[in-house]
Amino acid sequence: MELGRILNRKQPRTNQKSIVGNVRIIPRLDIKGPNLVKGIHLEGLRVLGKPEYFAKYYYENGADELIFQDVVASLYERNSLHEIISRTAREIYIPLTVGGGLRTLDDIKEVLRAGADKVSLNTAAIKNPQIIKDASRKFGSSTIVIAIEAIKQPDGEYFAFIDNGREETGIEVVKWAEQVEEFGAGEILITSVDREGTGEGFDIELIKKISSAVKIPVIAHGGAADPCNIKKAIIEGGADALAIASIFHYASMTKILSGSKSKEEGNMSFLQSGRKFGIIEHSDIKKVKTLLKENSIPCRPI
Amino acid sequence: MSSKVVIVDYGLGNIFSINQACKHVGLDSTITSDPKHILNADALILPGVGAFGDAMNSLRENNLIEPILDFVKTGKPFLGICLGMQLLFTESEEFGEHKGLNLVPGKIVRFPEFNSNSKVVRVPQIQWNQIYKNDPLVWNSSPLIDIEEGTYMHFVHSYYAIPQSNDNILSYSEYEGVRYASAVAKDNIVGVQFHPEKSADQGLKIYRNWSNYIKNKVYRLC
């Protein structure tokens, strides 16, 4: 067999020029202390339950990877995050990315030792870009994901924010994306803080700006809900992977909590009140992958 | 008595998940960088993510190259994963030329910048990709024995292997029009470019089959 030669295969002529490989669907779990939480615009967190239950549920239901984000980060309860990671890593056999409050190479090493496969860096990378070079050299590029939290400015430009969208940096996101690629990042996780938790749809313009500026894979995050928009994030935005939280969490909550022994762990009173989470439609991984398949977007089938 | 599997720790790669996968299928696995333990092992795993040259340097600094080569000579089962598979080869073009362990003749090269449609190729390849049989006989006498052709495995890599001999290609995959060796086999050596410990139930099957082989010295369906 001849290897390495670029096969001159006729590619089907479609408008899907942006799709490189099998799109990954990545449930994102925001963690505060021992709990899975979810907010809107990264704020106003609501406790949903134990992250381990959700992680296992997503693993068994076709998730391609998982992202854990410690949203309080850095200051306290770091040990509880390590415990969650190592408990989860014993049960799930798909890649696990962990982010939030990682400042030093030692911090990174610790979460990798606890069972993470990749780490995502935002604040630390902006304050000290050298850490991208050092970390990708030490742990391998593919271990280092740079998270960019973008907020659209009145003039249409996007600026990177740190500290869960609270602090402005004045750094333009496309320039920053190009820089982190040059410094050795293996992947970019681009969050639209404007859309995050709202279910208003991915910011296609933002995703496209980033994905066309770099050659490393881009994970789109923030706003997933409407099926047509999910499709657009890939075909028009050029996303290689989608990180999705709200629509998955809300759909799986009832199933997960009814199966767990300690009912008080989740926000049962909220659930029992029968209220809906705003405009957000519930969905699951299977529905999203079926949608992709129907639109000839390749992904790993469930 | 359970078989002792040693996972070579030379400071690179997520050995935690490999260790978990081993334990999941009932293997008695240990993570160590102690050369003495390597020769006493019943089976050896060489993991790794990161740069080829750095990895070889790290193996050298930890005095692990000789013990690994000696272990392979014993004929006992050996598994290389991801960069650990690439290190088995003669050489790599990663950041200049680097010599590998030369256990499988061939070389490691980078994915091209553009595909045949002049479109940018995203590197690293980070995705679930399908694996295909090169030779069914080789496949059936490997830990892939009960894996169906076209099964998805999780890949993370920028470089790929070109074995000199077609006989050493256990499975192949394609990325952006490039066909590459996604698993290799030679005597007691198996190498996989993908991460079976990150490929859900299908990946765990590979660990289970390899575990059976360690115990029974034959691949068979259980």
mmCIF file with all atom_site columns, N, CA and C in Angstrom, chain B residues 21 24-27 143 146 201-215 219-220 222:
data_model
loop_
_atom_site.group_PDB
_atom_site.id
_atom_site.type_symbol
_atom_site.label_atom_id
_atom_site.label_alt_id
_atom_site.label_comp_id
_atom_site.label_asym_id
_atom_site.label_entity_id
_atom_site.label_seq_id
_atom_site.pdbx_PDB_ins_code
_atom_site.Cartn_x
_atom_site.Cartn_y
_atom_site.Cartn_z
_atom_site.occupancy
_atom_site.B_iso_or_equiv
_atom_site.pdbx_formal_charge
_atom_site.auth_seq_id
_atom_site.auth_comp_id
_atom_site.auth_asym_id
_atom_site.auth_atom_id
_atom_site.pdbx_PDB_model_num
ATOM 1  N N  . ALA B 1 21  ? -7.074  2.271   32.025 1.00 0.00 ? 21  ALA B N  1
ATOM 2  C CA . ALA B 1 21  ? -7.579  1.308   31.042 1.00 0.00 ? 21  ALA B CA 1
ATOM 3  C C  . ALA B 1 21  ? -7.033  -0.096  31.339 1.00 0.00 ? 21  ALA B C  1
ATOM 4  N N  . HIS B 1 24  ? -8.844  -1.452  34.233 1.00 0.00 ? 24  HIS B N  1
ATOM 5  C CA . HIS B 1 24  ? -10.217 -1.736  33.835 1.00 0.00 ? 24  HIS B CA 1
ATOM 6  C C  . HIS B 1 24  ? -10.351 -3.141  33.238 1.00 0.00 ? 24  HIS B C  1
ATOM 7  N N  . VAL B 1 25  ? -9.310  -3.593  32.505 1.00 0.00 ? 25  VAL B N  1
ATOM 8  C CA . VAL B 1 25  ? -9.386  -4.923  31.890 1.00 0.00 ? 25  VAL B CA 1
ATOM 9  C C  . VAL B 1 25  ? -8.656  -5.970  32.738 1.00 0.00 ? 25  VAL B C  1
ATOM 10 N N  . GLY B 1 26  ? -8.321  -5.601  33.963 1.00 0.00 ? 26  GLY B N  1
ATOM 11 C CA . GLY B 1 26  ? -7.779  -6.585  34.900 1.00 0.00 ? 26  GLY B CA 1
ATOM 12 C C  . GLY B 1 26  ? -6.279  -6.796  34.833 1.00 0.00 ? 26  GLY B C  1
ATOM 13 N N  . LEU B 1 27  ? -5.567  -5.868  34.213 1.00 0.00 ? 27  LEU B N  1
ATOM 14 C CA . LEU B 1 27  ? -4.110  -5.998  34.179 1.00 0.00 ? 27  LEU B CA 1
ATOM 15 C C  . LEU B 1 27  ? -3.499  -5.369  35.425 1.00 0.00 ? 27  LEU B C  1
ATOM 16 N N  . PRO B 1 143 ? -4.392  -7.273  18.511 1.00 0.00 ? 143 PRO B N  1
ATOM 17 C CA . PRO B 1 143 ? -5.462  -6.900  19.456 1.00 0.00 ? 143 PRO B CA 1
ATOM 18 C C  . PRO B 1 143 ? -6.682  -6.263  18.777 1.00 0.00 ? 143 PRO B C  1
ATOM 19 N N  . ASP B 1 146 ? -11.291 -8.425  17.127 1.00 0.00 ? 146 ASP B N  1
ATOM 20 C CA . ASP B 1 146 ? -12.752 -8.339  17.041 1.00 0.00 ? 146 ASP B CA 1
ATOM 21 C C  . ASP B 1 146 ? -13.257 -6.911  16.821 1.00 0.00 ? 146 ASP B C  1
ATOM 22 N N  . ASP B 1 201 ? -15.666 2.320   24.415 1.00 0.00 ? 201 ASP B N  1
ATOM 23 C CA . ASP B 1 201 ? -15.749 0.860   24.544 1.00 0.00 ? 201 ASP B CA 1
ATOM 24 C C  . ASP B 1 201 ? -14.914 0.125   23.498 1.00 0.00 ? 201 ASP B C  1
ATOM 25 N N  . GLN B 1 202 ? -14.820 0.676   22.284 1.00 0.00 ? 202 GLN B N  1
ATOM 26 C CA . GLN B 1 202 ? -14.040 0.008   21.232 1.00 0.00 ? 202 GLN B CA 1
ATOM 27 C C  . GLN B 1 202 ? -12.543 0.015   21.571 1.00 0.00 ? 202 GLN B C  1
ATOM 28 N N  . GLY B 1 203 ? -12.096 1.102   22.167 1.00 0.00 ? 203 GLY B N  1
ATOM 29 C CA . GLY B 1 203 ? -10.693 1.177   22.570 1.00 0.00 ? 203 GLY B CA 1
ATOM 30 C C  . GLY B 1 203 ? -10.388 0.226   23.713 1.00 0.00 ? 203 GLY B C  1
ATOM 31 N N  . LEU B 1 204 ? -11.330 0.123   24.643 1.00 0.00 ? 204 LEU B N  1
ATOM 32 C CA . LEU B 1 204 ? -11.129 -0.788  25.780 1.00 0.00 ? 204 LEU B CA 1
ATOM 33 C C  . LEU B 1 204 ? -11.064 -2.238  25.317 1.00 0.00 ? 204 LEU B C  1
ATOM 34 N N  . LYS B 1 205 ? -11.795 -2.536  24.228 1.00 0.00 ? 205 LYS B N  1
ATOM 35 C CA . LYS B 1 205 ? -11.729 -3.883  23.644 1.00 0.00 ? 205 LYS B CA 1
ATOM 36 C C  . LYS B 1 205 ? -10.292 -4.226  23.269 1.00 0.00 ? 205 LYS B C  1
ATOM 37 N N  . ILE B 1 206 ? -9.571  -3.239  22.731 1.00 0.00 ? 206 ILE B N  1
ATOM 38 C CA . ILE B 1 206 ? -8.181  -3.472  22.320 1.00 0.00 ? 206 ILE B CA 1
ATOM 39 C C  . ILE B 1 206 ? -7.325  -3.825  23.539 1.00 0.00 ? 206 ILE B C  1
ATOM 40 N N  . TYR B 1 207 ? -7.533  -3.095  24.631 1.00 0.00 ? 207 TYR B N  1
ATOM 41 C CA . TYR B 1 207 ? -6.819  -3.418  25.869 1.00 0.00 ? 207 TYR B CA 1
ATOM 42 C C  . TYR B 1 207 ? -7.171  -4.829  26.345 1.00 0.00 ? 207 TYR B C  1
ATOM 43 N N  . ARG B 1 208 ? -8.463  -5.158  26.233 1.00 0.00 ? 208 ARG B N  1
ATOM 44 C CA . ARG B 1 208 ? -8.906  -6.484  26.699 1.00 0.00 ? 208 ARG B CA 1
ATOM 45 C C  . ARG B 1 208 ? -8.243  -7.584  25.864 1.00 0.00 ? 208 ARG B C  1
ATOM 46 N N  . ASN B 1 209 ? -8.214  -7.383  24.545 1.00 0.00 ? 209 ASN B N  1
ATOM 47 C CA . ASN B 1 209 ? -7.605  -8.386  23.660 1.00 0.00 ? 209 ASN B CA 1
ATOM 48 C C  . ASN B 1 209 ? -6.100  -8.512  23.912 1.00 0.00 ? 209 ASN B C  1
ATOM 49 N N  . TRP B 1 210 ? -5.480  -7.389  24.136 1.00 0.00 ? 210 TRP B N  1
ATOM 50 C CA . TRP B 1 210 ? -4.034  -7.412  24.395 1.00 0.00 ? 210 TRP B CA 1
ATOM 51 C C  . TRP B 1 210 ? -3.758  -8.109  25.723 1.00 0.00 ? 210 TRP B C  1
ATOM 52 N N  . SER B 1 211 ? -4.643  -7.848  26.687 1.00 0.00 ? 211 SER B N  1
ATOM 53 C CA . SER B 1 211 ? -4.529  -8.500  27.993 1.00 0.00 ? 211 SER B CA 1
ATOM 54 C C  . SER B 1 211 ? -4.654  -10.028 27.858 1.00 0.00 ? 211 SER B C  1
ATOM 55 N N  . ASN B 1 212 ? -5.605  -10.460 27.043 1.00 0.00 ? 212 ASN B N  1
ATOM 56 C CA . ASN B 1 212 ? -5.746  -11.910 26.795 1.00 0.00 ? 212 ASN B CA 1
ATOM 57 C C  . ASN B 1 212 ? -4.491  -12.482 26.157 1.00 0.00 ? 212 ASN B C  1
ATOM 58 N N  . TYR B 1 213 ? -3.921  -11.708 25.251 1.00 0.00 ? 213 TYR B N  1
ATOM 59 C CA . TYR B 1 213 ? -2.724  -12.170 24.564 1.00 0.00 ? 213 TYR B CA 1
ATOM 60 C C  . TYR B 1 213 ? -1.557  -12.317 25.538 1.00 0.00 ? 213 TYR B C  1
ATOM 61 N N  . ILE B 1 214 ? -1.455  -11.364 26.476 1.00 0.00 ? 214 ILE B N  1
ATOM 62 C CA . ILE B 1 214 ? -0.375  -11.435 27.462 1.00 0.00 ? 214 ILE B CA 1
ATOM 63 C C  . ILE B 1 214 ? -0.481  -12.739 28.252 1.00 0.00 ? 214 ILE B C  1
ATOM 64 N N  . LYS B 1 215 ? -1.710  -13.113 28.578 1.00 0.00 ? 215 LYS B N  1
ATOM 65 C CA . LYS B 1 215 ? -1.914  -14.307 29.392 1.00 0.00 ? 215 LYS B CA 1
ATOM 66 C C  . LYS B 1 215 ? -1.801  -15.595 28.587 1.00 0.00 ? 215 LYS B C  1
ATOM 67 N N  . TYR B 1 219 ? -3.968  -14.579 20.084 1.00 0.00 ? 219 TYR B N  1
ATOM 68 C CA . TYR B 1 219 ? -5.156  -13.734 19.951 1.00 0.00 ? 219 TYR B CA 1
ATOM 69 C C  . TYR B 1 219 ? -6.330  -14.603 19.558 1.00 0.00 ? 219 TYR B C  1
ATOM 70 N N  . ARG B 1 220 ? -7.339  -14.596 20.363 1.00 0.00 ? 220 ARG B N  1
ATOM 71 C CA . ARG B 1 220 ? -8.536  -15.325 19.961 1.00 0.00 ? 220 ARG B CA 1
ATOM 72 C C  . ARG B 1 220 ? -9.755  -14.609 20.507 1.00 0.00 ? 220 ARG B C  1
ATOM 73 N N  . CYS B 1 222 ? -12.946 -14.018 22.536 1.00 0.00 ? 222 CYS B N  1
ATOM 74 C CA . CYS B 1 222 ? -13.355 -14.626 23.806 1.00 0.00 ? 222 CYS B CA 1
ATOM 75 C C  . CYS B 1 222 ? -14.864 -14.841 23.860 1.00 0.00 ? 222 CYS B C  1
#
